[in-house]
């Protein structure tokens, strides 16, 4: 007698994760757990090291949360949530790209990327004119950001860029996992009903 | 900080044949104490063995290897200025022919040590340092298991200071240690095996983006990497030959500079070694982590004075402008004398150059690449 093994909620989560993984690469161009967009297009914020791991953890937490709280969401709710997540994703990633282009620079023999600050140091501020811009000051200080901007503003900008990056990936994760969970549940229901 | 001065010239005693031994010992010593407060300073010219520390090192060098007979016969080496081809995708390994790379050039020959011998010592030392389990001088690649994933950490930075001061041998030794450290890391067993079996199994082929199924094998990739490293090593060897054969200071600087620039291109340029490693790691589902956020890597720039013999002082342009604003006494301005050549520089500077006959020059420079800087009165 062929009796179907009982599927626990954890089994269902694993299946959801597998489906999620199979959809993610279309969006990210790489594996899901490691957002290779950072590596492939060098878009990721320069700070901190191990960004891929942090992003991966955030993505996993989002998938867990969506599965735990919104597993039984109706079509209407799931659709609304996905639309909201996509709208926020476009906004956050747009802001991230804008700030990334304004507050990061590439320099050095290895052409690495670094974060600028937003508040110029008091001893440098009097030097800044139309002919000697903040970027000139940076090039004139061996590209030492702390010689031009206050430490605090550099740290804040690092956090802002990181936050926007992580939020963007969390929203992407939310969109994909909402989609996967709803359609898995719909399929499971169809099988259960024999339709 | 304690400074240990290493001198190699006693008046009347020719220590030139010991040069390689002294370098080897000094480097070992420097590396062993790289993280302590002991600074090792090695001078190889115009200094006598007058202090105890210098004598100690001289004795060590003598004890380590009996005094070799000075090489009088002219070595069969010259310098090849032809840039090394750095396309390992097409050329593959086996393109390096060191014998052909150094055509006979009588003008450049000098009565120094056999460059081959010096090169072997440097190579051997670098190999030892690359596998040294304690206090590695540099770790360009690190493979770590984090949970169910494997991380490949790529560090695009040079090793620390060997404490050689102005000694030009620092450059080839540092570069060779980096090359050997890379060879060692790439031969790591973890790197050869296919990582993350769970991800391999779970990954649906239908879901892969176009082209992702085309993964290179370790053997193919390693062949390409070794080709890059062989080319970089070839350039280090050119440096050593230049150091032992070229007598003209400016020409020596130029050769060292060109070799260094080419090594940087082989390692760091887009599509070259580090890119190739990262691509391979990506294809095989390693998590590639670039260790970033450190200080900006400066360019290694040769300073050439015309005529020769000028002393050069630099100050960053920003500091210079600050001095003008606060109107400090110009005699108190923080000029930095450039004692190491090539020097690590990047960005805009103000300079003062002074020649022994009293002539001088001053102005501003902008260092945006590794091209030599020329100073004229």
PDB file of N, CA and C in Angstrom, chain A residues 18 21-23 25-26 29-31 33-34 36 38-39 42 44-53 105 107-110 112-114 121 123-124 126-127 131-132 136-137 139-144 147-148 158, chain B residues 146 149 151 153 156-157 198-199 202-204 206-209 212 264 268 275 278-279 282 285-299 316-319 321-322 325 336 344-349:
ATOM      1  N   UNK A  18      13.655  25.781  -1.932  1.00  0.00           N
ATOM      2  CA  UNK A  18      14.177  25.231  -3.193  1.00  0.00           C
ATOM      3  C   UNK A  18      13.556  25.961  -4.377  1.00  0.00           C
ATOM      4  N   UNK A  21      15.073  29.361  -4.577  1.00  0.00           N
ATOM      5  CA  UNK A  21      16.415  29.289  -5.153  1.00  0.00           C
ATOM      6  C   UNK A  21      16.356  29.155  -6.671  1.00  0.00           C
ATOM      7  N   UNK A  22      15.361  28.440  -7.142  1.00  0.00           N
ATOM      8  CA  UNK A  22      15.305  28.213  -8.586  1.00  0.00           C
ATOM      9  C   UNK A  22      14.814  29.443  -9.334  1.00  0.00           C
ATOM     10  N   UNK A  23      14.141  30.336  -8.639  1.00  0.00           N
ATOM     11  CA  UNK A  23      13.651  31.550  -9.289  1.00  0.00           C
ATOM     12  C   UNK A  23      14.670  32.679  -9.158  1.00  0.00           C
ATOM     13  N   UNK A  25      17.945  33.055  -9.371  1.00  0.00           N
ATOM     14  CA  UNK A  25      18.980  33.340 -10.362  1.00  0.00           C
ATOM     15  C   UNK A  25      18.505  34.161 -11.544  1.00  0.00           C
ATOM     16  N   UNK A  26      17.243  34.053 -11.906  1.00  0.00           N
ATOM     17  CA  UNK A  26      16.746  34.862 -13.010  1.00  0.00           C
ATOM     18  C   UNK A  26      16.830  36.332 -12.651  1.00  0.00           C
ATOM     19  N   UNK A  29      21.091  36.849 -11.487  1.00  0.00           N
ATOM     20  CA  UNK A  29      22.181  36.469 -12.375  1.00  0.00           C
ATOM     21  C   UNK A  29      23.215  35.620 -11.667  1.00  0.00           C
ATOM     22  N   UNK A  30      22.866  35.042 -10.567  1.00  0.00           N
ATOM     23  CA  UNK A  30      23.797  34.183  -9.849  1.00  0.00           C
ATOM     24  C   UNK A  30      23.031  33.324  -8.894  1.00  0.00           C
ATOM     25  N   UNK A  31      23.652  32.868  -7.853  1.00  0.00           N
ATOM     26  CA  UNK A  31      22.927  32.077  -6.887  1.00  0.00           C
ATOM     27  C   UNK A  31      22.076  32.994  -6.027  1.00  0.00           C
ATOM     28  N   UNK A  33      21.463  32.782  -2.617  1.00  0.00           N
ATOM     29  CA  UNK A  33      21.931  33.127  -1.283  1.00  0.00           C
ATOM     30  C   UNK A  33      23.087  34.112  -1.294  1.00  0.00           C
ATOM     31  N   UNK A  34      23.774  34.162  -2.398  1.00  0.00           N
ATOM     32  CA  UNK A  34      24.847  35.133  -2.476  1.00  0.00           C
ATOM     33  C   UNK A  34      24.507  36.096  -3.589  1.00  0.00           C
ATOM     34  N   UNK A  36      25.256  37.928  -6.197  1.00  0.00           N
ATOM     35  CA  UNK A  36      26.473  38.135  -6.966  1.00  0.00           C
ATOM     36  C   UNK A  36      26.450  39.438  -7.746  1.00  0.00           C
ATOM     37  N   UNK A  38      26.794  42.111  -6.524  1.00  0.00           N
ATOM     38  CA  UNK A  38      27.908  42.854  -5.942  1.00  0.00           C
ATOM     39  C   UNK A  38      29.178  42.567  -6.708  1.00  0.00           C
ATOM     40  N   UNK A  39      29.410  41.262  -6.952  1.00  0.00           N
ATOM     41  CA  UNK A  39      30.634  40.890  -7.635  1.00  0.00           C
ATOM     42  C   UNK A  39      30.551  41.195  -9.128  1.00  0.00           C
ATOM     43  N   UNK A  42      29.788  45.005  -9.613  1.00  0.00           N
ATOM     44  CA  UNK A  42      30.504  45.887  -8.681  1.00  0.00           C
ATOM     45  C   UNK A  42      29.636  47.048  -8.208  1.00  0.00           C
ATOM     46  N   UNK A  44      27.815  46.851  -5.320  1.00  0.00           N
ATOM     47  CA  UNK A  44      27.647  46.797  -3.864  1.00  0.00           C
ATOM     48  C   UNK A  44      28.405  47.898  -3.155  1.00  0.00           C
ATOM     49  N   UNK A  45      27.963  48.257  -1.944  1.00  0.00           N
ATOM     50  CA  UNK A  45      28.693  49.276  -1.193  1.00  0.00           C
ATOM     51  C   UNK A  45      30.082  48.769  -0.810  1.00  0.00           C
ATOM     52  N   UNK A  46      31.045  49.677  -0.726  1.00  0.00           N
ATOM     53  CA  UNK A  46      32.414  49.247  -0.435  1.00  0.00           C
ATOM     54  C   UNK A  46      32.606  48.738   0.990  1.00  0.00           C
ATOM     55  N   UNK A  47      31.672  49.068   1.861  1.00  0.00           N
ATOM     56  CA  UNK A  47      31.821  48.672   3.266  1.00  0.00           C
ATOM     57  C   UNK A  47      30.570  47.921   3.687  1.00  0.00           C
ATOM     58  N   UNK A  48      30.638  46.883   4.480  1.00  0.00           N
ATOM     59  CA  UNK A  48      31.847  46.293   5.073  1.00  0.00           C
ATOM     60  C   UNK A  48      32.359  45.135   4.226  1.00  0.00           C
ATOM     61  N   UNK A  49      33.463  44.526   4.673  1.00  0.00           N
ATOM     62  CA  UNK A  49      33.900  43.273   4.061  1.00  0.00           C
ATOM     63  C   UNK A  49      32.838  42.226   4.388  1.00  0.00           C
ATOM     64  N   UNK A  50      32.716  41.242   3.546  1.00  0.00           N
ATOM     65  CA  UNK A  50      31.745  40.184   3.827  1.00  0.00           C
ATOM     66  C   UNK A  50      30.323  40.620   3.568  1.00  0.00           C
ATOM     67  N   UNK A  51      30.157  41.573   2.675  1.00  0.00           N
ATOM     68  CA  UNK A  51      28.827  42.091   2.362  1.00  0.00           C
ATOM     69  C   UNK A  51      27.905  40.980   1.841  1.00  0.00           C
ATOM     70  N   UNK A  52      28.469  40.099   1.026  1.00  0.00           N
ATOM     71  CA  UNK A  52      27.660  39.034   0.426  1.00  0.00           C
ATOM     72  C   UNK A  52      27.029  38.155   1.507  1.00  0.00           C
ATOM     73  N   UNK A  53      27.787  37.883   2.554  1.00  0.00           N
ATOM     74  CA  UNK A  53      27.284  37.026   3.634  1.00  0.00           C
ATOM     75  C   UNK A  53      26.146  37.732   4.382  1.00  0.00           C
ATOM     76  N   UNK A 105      33.834  56.643  -4.461  1.00  0.00           N
ATOM     77  CA  UNK A 105      34.830  56.953  -5.489  1.00  0.00           C
ATOM     78  C   UNK A 105      35.756  55.756  -5.653  1.00  0.00           C
ATOM     79  N   UNK A 107      39.651  54.635  -6.583  1.00  0.00           N
ATOM     80  CA  UNK A 107      41.012  55.185  -6.650  1.00  0.00           C
ATOM     81  C   UNK A 107      42.028  54.103  -6.371  1.00  0.00           C
ATOM     82  N   UNK A 108      43.265  54.442  -6.671  1.00  0.00           N
ATOM     83  CA  UNK A 108      44.366  53.558  -6.320  1.00  0.00           C
ATOM     84  C   UNK A 108      44.775  52.622  -7.434  1.00  0.00           C
ATOM     85  N   UNK A 109      45.924  52.000  -7.227  1.00  0.00           N
ATOM     86  CA  UNK A 109      46.474  51.101  -8.234  1.00  0.00           C
ATOM     87  C   UNK A 109      45.565  49.898  -8.459  1.00  0.00           C
ATOM     88  N   UNK A 110      44.777  49.546  -7.439  1.00  0.00           N
ATOM     89  CA  UNK A 110      43.873  48.399  -7.599  1.00  0.00           C
ATOM     90  C   UNK A 110      42.440  48.840  -7.911  1.00  0.00           C
ATOM     91  N   UNK A 112      40.085  50.254  -6.303  1.00  0.00           N
ATOM     92  CA  UNK A 112      39.077  49.836  -5.320  1.00  0.00           C
ATOM     93  C   UNK A 112      38.111  51.003  -5.059  1.00  0.00           C
ATOM     94  N   UNK A 113      36.945  50.628  -4.514  1.00  0.00           N
ATOM     95  CA  UNK A 113      35.900  51.634  -4.273  1.00  0.00           C
ATOM     96  C   UNK A 113      35.867  52.012  -2.791  1.00  0.00           C
ATOM     97  N   UNK A 114      35.634  53.273  -2.496  1.00  0.00           N
ATOM     98  CA  UNK A 114      35.605  53.754  -1.116  1.00  0.00           C
ATOM     99  C   UNK A 114      34.420  54.698  -0.920  1.00  0.00           C
ATOM    100  N   UNK A 121      35.550  68.407   6.948  1.00  0.00           N
ATOM    101  CA  UNK A 121      36.211  68.767   8.219  1.00  0.00           C
ATOM    102  C   UNK A 121      36.357  70.287   8.333  1.00  0.00           C
ATOM    103  N   UNK A 123      38.743  72.108   9.316  1.00  0.00           N
ATOM    104  CA  UNK A 123      40.027  72.671   8.864  1.00  0.00           C
ATOM    105  C   UNK A 123      40.172  72.616   7.345  1.00  0.00           C
ATOM    106  N   UNK A 124      39.303  71.859   6.677  1.00  0.00           N
ATOM    107  CA  UNK A 124      39.370  71.760   5.215  1.00  0.00           C
ATOM    108  C   UNK A 124      38.338  72.682   4.569  1.00  0.00           C
ATOM    109  N   UNK A 126      37.464  75.828   4.841  1.00  0.00           N
ATOM    110  CA  UNK A 126      37.860  77.141   4.275  1.00  0.00           C
ATOM    111  C   UNK A 126      38.612  77.026   2.954  1.00  0.00           C
ATOM    112  N   UNK A 127      39.149  75.842   2.675  1.00  0.00           N
ATOM    113  CA  UNK A 127      39.930  75.690   1.442  1.00  0.00           C
ATOM    114  C   UNK A 127      39.051  75.439   0.223  1.00  0.00           C
ATOM    115  N   UNK A 131      37.243  76.604  -7.493  1.00  0.00           N
ATOM    116  CA  UNK A 131      38.430  76.080  -8.178  1.00  0.00           C
ATOM    117  C   UNK A 131      39.067  74.903  -7.453  1.00  0.00           C
ATOM    118  N   UNK A 132      38.730  74.762  -6.201  1.00  0.00           N
ATOM    119  CA  UNK A 132      39.303  73.651  -5.422  1.00  0.00           C
ATOM    120  C   UNK A 132      38.139  72.956  -4.719  1.00  0.00           C
ATOM    121  N   UNK A 136      38.807  67.645  -5.345  1.00  0.00           N
ATOM    122  CA  UNK A 136      40.214  68.053  -5.461  1.00  0.00           C
ATOM    123  C   UNK A 136      40.924  67.854  -4.116  1.00  0.00           C
ATOM    124  N   UNK A 137      40.207  68.203  -3.042  1.00  0.00           N
ATOM    125  CA  UNK A 137      40.786  68.035  -1.702  1.00  0.00           C
ATOM    126  C   UNK A 137      41.088  66.556  -1.440  1.00  0.00           C
ATOM    127  N   UNK A 139      41.792  64.227  -3.733  1.00  0.00           N
ATOM    128  CA  UNK A 139      42.972  63.856  -4.528  1.00  0.00           C
ATOM    129  C   UNK A 139      44.234  64.475  -3.935  1.00  0.00           C
ATOM    130  N   UNK A 140      44.075  65.600  -3.235  1.00  0.00           N
ATOM    131  CA  UNK A 140      45.236  66.285  -2.656  1.00  0.00           C
ATOM    132  C   UNK A 140      45.615  65.737  -1.293  1.00  0.00           C
ATOM    133  N   UNK A 141      44.905  64.735  -0.834  1.00  0.00           N
ATOM    134  CA  UNK A 141      45.214  64.186   0.493  1.00  0.00           C
ATOM    135  C   UNK A 141      45.506  62.683   0.390  1.00  0.00           C
ATOM    136  N   UNK A 142      46.048  62.288  -0.747  1.00  0.00           N
ATOM    137  CA  UNK A 142      46.357  60.876  -1.011  1.00  0.00           C
ATOM    138  C   UNK A 142      45.099  60.004  -0.891  1.00  0.00           C
ATOM    139  N   UNK A 143      43.973  60.582  -1.209  1.00  0.00           N
ATOM    140  CA  UNK A 143      42.674  59.886  -1.176  1.00  0.00           C
ATOM    141  C   UNK A 143      42.350  59.339   0.214  1.00  0.00           C
ATOM    142  N   UNK A 144      42.825  60.066   1.215  1.00  0.00           N
ATOM    143  CA  UNK A 144      42.518  59.709   2.592  1.00  0.00           C
ATOM    144  C   UNK A 144      41.206  60.407   2.977  1.00  0.00           C
ATOM    145  N   UNK A 147      40.887  62.651   5.973  1.00  0.00           N
ATOM    146  CA  UNK A 147      41.572  63.947   5.960  1.00  0.00           C
ATOM    147  C   UNK A 147      40.652  65.023   5.398  1.00  0.00           C
ATOM    148  N   UNK A 148      39.550  64.627   4.766  1.00  0.00           N
ATOM    149  CA  UNK A 148      38.665  65.594   4.115  1.00  0.00           C
ATOM    150  C   UNK A 148      37.310  65.694   4.827  1.00  0.00           C
ATOM    151  N   UNK A 158      28.395  55.250   5.186  1.00  0.00           N
ATOM    152  CA  UNK A 158      28.590  53.799   5.013  1.00  0.00           C
ATOM    153  C   UNK A 158      27.330  53.038   5.428  1.00  0.00           C
TER     154      UNK A 158
ATOM    155  N   UNK B 146      32.221  28.634   5.898  1.00  0.00           N
ATOM    156  CA  UNK B 146      31.299  29.373   6.761  1.00  0.00           C
ATOM    157  C   UNK B 146      29.938  28.690   6.644  1.00  0.00           C
ATOM    158  N   UNK B 149      28.646  27.036   3.400  1.00  0.00           N
ATOM    159  CA  UNK B 149      29.228  27.679   2.219  1.00  0.00           C
ATOM    160  C   UNK B 149      30.744  27.751   2.337  1.00  0.00           C
ATOM    161  N   UNK B 151      33.869  30.315   1.493  1.00  0.00           N
ATOM    162  CA  UNK B 151      34.185  31.703   1.142  1.00  0.00           C
ATOM    163  C   UNK B 151      35.577  31.781   0.538  1.00  0.00           C
ATOM    164  N   UNK B 153      38.157  34.661   0.125  1.00  0.00           N
ATOM    165  CA  UNK B 153      38.428  36.078   0.428  1.00  0.00           C
ATOM    166  C   UNK B 153      39.619  36.539  -0.412  1.00  0.00           C
ATOM    167  N   UNK B 156      43.186  42.541  -2.159  1.00  0.00           N
ATOM    168  CA  UNK B 156      43.918  43.228  -3.226  1.00  0.00           C
ATOM    169  C   UNK B 156      44.878  44.254  -2.628  1.00  0.00           C
ATOM    170  N   UNK B 157      45.710  43.788  -1.738  1.00  0.00           N
ATOM    171  CA  UNK B 157      46.662  44.719  -1.128  1.00  0.00           C
ATOM    172  C   UNK B 157      48.046  44.095  -1.103  1.00  0.00           C
ATOM    173  N   UNK B 198      25.557  20.647  -1.759  1.00  0.00           N
ATOM    174  CA  UNK B 198      24.103  20.833  -1.627  1.00  0.00           C
ATOM    175  C   UNK B 198      23.568  21.828  -2.645  1.00  0.00           C
ATOM    176  N   UNK B 199      24.342  22.861  -2.844  1.00  0.00           N
ATOM    177  CA  UNK B 199      23.895  23.862  -3.813  1.00  0.00           C
ATOM    178  C   UNK B 199      23.977  23.283  -5.223  1.00  0.00           C
ATOM    179  N   UNK B 202      20.950  21.074  -5.597  1.00  0.00           N
ATOM    180  CA  UNK B 202      19.665  21.768  -5.603  1.00  0.00           C
ATOM    181  C   UNK B 202      19.478  22.671  -6.809  1.00  0.00           C
ATOM    182  N   UNK B 203      20.563  23.081  -7.360  1.00  0.00           N
ATOM    183  CA  UNK B 203      20.487  24.075  -8.411  1.00  0.00           C
ATOM    184  C   UNK B 203      19.854  23.464  -9.660  1.00  0.00           C
ATOM    185  N   UNK B 204      18.783  24.069 -10.066  1.00  0.00           N
ATOM    186  CA  UNK B 204      18.076  23.541 -11.232  1.00  0.00           C
ATOM    187  C   UNK B 204      18.719  24.071 -12.503  1.00  0.00           C
ATOM    188  N   UNK B 206      17.548  24.196 -15.399  1.00  0.00           N
ATOM    189  CA  UNK B 206      16.617  24.998 -16.193  1.00  0.00           C
ATOM    190  C   UNK B 206      16.613  26.451 -15.701  1.00  0.00           C
ATOM    191  N   UNK B 207      16.912  26.596 -14.433  1.00  0.00           N
ATOM    192  CA  UNK B 207      16.821  27.937 -13.851  1.00  0.00           C
ATOM    193  C   UNK B 207      18.088  28.756 -14.050  1.00  0.00           C
ATOM    194  N   UNK B 208      19.144  28.129 -14.570  1.00  0.00           N
ATOM    195  CA  UNK B 208      20.386  28.871 -14.705  1.00  0.00           C
ATOM    196  C   UNK B 208      20.314  29.877 -15.845  1.00  0.00           C
ATOM    197  N   UNK B 209      20.904  31.030 -15.641  1.00  0.00           N
ATOM    198  CA  UNK B 209      20.932  31.994 -16.730  1.00  0.00           C
ATOM    199  C   UNK B 209      21.801  31.452 -17.871  1.00  0.00           C
ATOM    200  N   UNK B 212      25.699  30.081 -17.781  1.00  0.00           N
ATOM    201  CA  UNK B 212      26.170  29.708 -16.457  1.00  0.00           C
ATOM    202  C   UNK B 212      26.584  28.248 -16.366  1.00  0.00           C
ATOM    203  N   UNK B 264      51.768  44.530 -11.752  1.00  0.00           N
ATOM    204  CA  UNK B 264      50.450  45.012 -11.291  1.00  0.00           C
ATOM    205  C   UNK B 264      49.382  44.740 -12.336  1.00  0.00           C
ATOM    206  N   UNK B 268      46.304  42.648 -11.262  1.00  0.00           N
ATOM    207  CA  UNK B 268      45.098  43.402 -10.884  1.00  0.00           C
ATOM    208  C   UNK B 268      44.241  43.905 -12.035  1.00  0.00           C
ATOM    209  N   UNK B 275      40.857  38.642 -11.453  1.00  0.00           N
ATOM    210  CA  UNK B 275      39.551  38.553 -12.102  1.00  0.00           C
ATOM    211  C   UNK B 275      39.264  37.109 -12.497  1.00  0.00           C
ATOM    212  N   UNK B 278      38.421  35.073  -9.452  1.00  0.00           N
ATOM    213  CA  UNK B 278      37.070  35.402  -8.974  1.00  0.00           C
ATOM    214  C   UNK B 278      36.010  34.783  -9.883  1.00  0.00           C
ATOM    215  N   UNK B 279      36.259  34.801 -11.191  1.00  0.00           N
ATOM    216  CA  UNK B 279      35.307  34.205 -12.132  1.00  0.00           C
ATOM    217  C   UNK B 279      35.163  32.706 -11.902  1.00  0.00           C
ATOM    218  N   UNK B 282      33.292  32.087  -8.731  1.00  0.00           N
ATOM    219  CA  UNK B 282      31.875  32.387  -8.961  1.00  0.00           C
ATOM    220  C   UNK B 282      31.192  31.217  -9.666  1.00  0.00           C
ATOM    221  N   UNK B 285      30.500  28.377  -7.314  1.00  0.00           N
ATOM    222  CA  UNK B 285      29.625  28.670  -6.169  1.00  0.00           C
ATOM    223  C   UNK B 285      30.365  28.953  -4.867  1.00  0.00           C
ATOM    224  N   UNK B 286      31.573  29.469  -5.000  1.00  0.00           N
ATOM    225  CA  UNK B 286      32.206  30.003  -3.796  1.00  0.00           C
ATOM    226  C   UNK B 286      31.580  31.367  -3.542  1.00  0.00           C
ATOM    227  N   UNK B 287      31.632  31.769  -2.313  1.00  0.00           N
ATOM    228  CA  UNK B 287      31.212  33.133  -2.007  1.00  0.00           C
ATOM    229  C   UNK B 287      32.470  33.985  -2.089  1.00  0.00           C
ATOM    230  N   UNK B 288      32.482  34.865  -3.057  1.00  0.00           N
ATOM    231  CA  UNK B 288      33.679  35.690  -3.254  1.00  0.00           C
ATOM    232  C   UNK B 288      33.557  36.958  -2.424  1.00  0.00           C
ATOM    233  N   UNK B 289      34.519  37.151  -1.553  1.00  0.00           N
ATOM    234  CA  UNK B 289      34.499  38.342  -0.684  1.00  0.00           C
ATOM    235  C   UNK B 289      35.771  39.135  -0.953  1.00  0.00           C
ATOM    236  N   UNK B 290      35.596  40.361  -1.380  1.00  0.00           N
ATOM    237  CA  UNK B 290      36.754  41.232  -1.548  1.00  0.00           C
ATOM    238  C   UNK B 290      37.000  41.952  -0.232  1.00  0.00           C
ATOM    239  N   UNK B 291      38.215  41.847   0.242  1.00  0.00           N
ATOM    240  CA  UNK B 291      38.542  42.568   1.469  1.00  0.00           C
ATOM    241  C   UNK B 291      38.864  43.998   1.067  1.00  0.00           C
ATOM    242  N   UNK B 292      37.895  44.860   1.329  1.00  0.00           N
ATOM    243  CA  UNK B 292      38.061  46.245   0.907  1.00  0.00           C
ATOM    244  C   UNK B 292      38.000  47.159   2.111  1.00  0.00           C
ATOM    245  N   UNK B 293      37.935  48.441   1.845  1.00  0.00           N
ATOM    246  CA  UNK B 293      37.729  49.399   2.925  1.00  0.00           C
ATOM    247  C   UNK B 293      39.016  49.861   3.577  1.00  0.00           C
ATOM    248  N   UNK B 294      40.136  49.305   3.152  1.00  0.00           N
ATOM    249  CA  UNK B 294      41.408  49.736   3.722  1.00  0.00           C
ATOM    250  C   UNK B 294      41.840  51.033   3.068  1.00  0.00           C
ATOM    251  N   UNK B 295      43.088  51.346   3.208  1.00  0.00           N
ATOM    252  CA  UNK B 295      43.556  52.584   2.612  1.00  0.00           C
ATOM    253  C   UNK B 295      43.750  52.384   1.110  1.00  0.00           C
ATOM    254  N   UNK B 296      43.741  53.484   0.403  1.00  0.00           N
ATOM    255  CA  UNK B 296      43.871  53.433  -1.056  1.00  0.00           C
ATOM    256  C   UNK B 296      45.277  52.961  -1.414  1.00  0.00           C
ATOM    257  N   UNK B 297      45.340  52.046  -2.361  1.00  0.00           N
ATOM    258  CA  UNK B 297      46.650  51.516  -2.742  1.00  0.00           C
ATOM    259  C   UNK B 297      47.358  52.522  -3.649  1.00  0.00           C
ATOM    260  N   UNK B 298      48.529  53.017  -3.200  1.00  0.00           N
ATOM    261  CA  UNK B 298      49.207  54.030  -4.016  1.00  0.00           C
ATOM    262  C   UNK B 298      49.914  53.399  -5.216  1.00  0.00           C
ATOM    263  N   UNK B 299      50.383  54.258  -6.120  1.00  0.00           N
ATOM    264  CA  UNK B 299      51.172  53.787  -7.257  1.00  0.00           C
ATOM    265  C   UNK B 299      52.647  53.795  -6.852  1.00  0.00           C
ATOM    266  N   UNK B 316      51.600  66.767   0.649  1.00  0.00           N
ATOM    267  CA  UNK B 316      50.328  66.664  -0.079  1.00  0.00           C
ATOM    268  C   UNK B 316      49.807  68.081  -0.336  1.00  0.00           C
ATOM    269  N   UNK B 317      49.099  68.221  -1.438  1.00  0.00           N
ATOM    270  CA  UNK B 317      48.603  69.538  -1.833  1.00  0.00           C
ATOM    271  C   UNK B 317      47.666  70.110  -0.772  1.00  0.00           C
ATOM    272  N   UNK B 318      46.912  69.219  -0.124  1.00  0.00           N
ATOM    273  CA  UNK B 318      45.969  69.673   0.890  1.00  0.00           C
ATOM    274  C   UNK B 318      46.707  70.285   2.082  1.00  0.00           C
ATOM    275  N   UNK B 319      47.747  69.605   2.530  1.00  0.00           N
ATOM    276  CA  UNK B 319      48.522  70.116   3.665  1.00  0.00           C
ATOM    277  C   UNK B 319      49.169  71.445   3.286  1.00  0.00           C
ATOM    278  N   UNK B 321      48.095  73.659   1.135  1.00  0.00           N
ATOM    279  CA  UNK B 321      47.081  74.720   1.138  1.00  0.00           C
ATOM    280  C   UNK B 321      46.731  75.139   2.570  1.00  0.00           C
ATOM    281  N   UNK B 322      46.713  74.155   3.458  1.00  0.00           N
ATOM    282  CA  UNK B 322      46.424  74.485   4.867  1.00  0.00           C
ATOM    283  C   UNK B 322      47.509  75.388   5.428  1.00  0.00           C
ATOM    284  N   UNK B 325      46.943  78.885   4.339  1.00  0.00           N
ATOM    285  CA  UNK B 325      45.794  79.514   5.004  1.00  0.00           C
ATOM    286  C   UNK B 325      46.163  79.962   6.419  1.00  0.00           C
ATOM    287  N   UNK B 336      58.247  66.200   3.401  1.00  0.00           N
ATOM    288  CA  UNK B 336      58.672  64.808   3.624  1.00  0.00           C
ATOM    289  C   UNK B 336      59.728  64.467   2.562  1.00  0.00           C
ATOM    290  N   UNK B 344      55.901  55.202  -3.037  1.00  0.00           N
ATOM    291  CA  UNK B 344      54.458  54.945  -3.116  1.00  0.00           C
ATOM    292  C   UNK B 344      53.714  56.267  -3.022  1.00  0.00           C
ATOM    293  N   UNK B 345      53.114  56.687  -4.111  1.00  0.00           N
ATOM    294  CA  UNK B 345      52.453  57.997  -4.163  1.00  0.00           C
ATOM    295  C   UNK B 345      51.118  57.903  -4.871  1.00  0.00           C
ATOM    296  N   UNK B 346      50.213  58.780  -4.500  1.00  0.00           N
ATOM    297  CA  UNK B 346      48.942  58.902  -5.233  1.00  0.00           C
ATOM    298  C   UNK B 346      48.339  60.275  -4.960  1.00  0.00           C
ATOM    299  N   UNK B 347      47.808  60.911  -5.997  1.00  0.00           N
ATOM    300  CA  UNK B 347      47.141  62.197  -5.834  1.00  0.00           C
ATOM    301  C   UNK B 347      48.055  63.383  -6.115  1.00  0.00           C
ATOM    302  N   UNK B 348      47.633  64.547  -5.584  1.00  0.00           N
ATOM    303  CA  UNK B 348      48.335  65.795  -5.889  1.00  0.00           C
ATOM    304  C   UNK B 348      49.311  66.175  -4.772  1.00  0.00           C
ATOM    305  N   UNK B 349      50.480  66.587  -5.180  1.00  0.00           N
ATOM    306  CA  UNK B 349      51.521  66.966  -4.216  1.00  0.00           C
ATOM    307  C   UNK B 349      52.180  68.271  -4.649  1.00  0.00           C
TER     308      UNK B 349
END
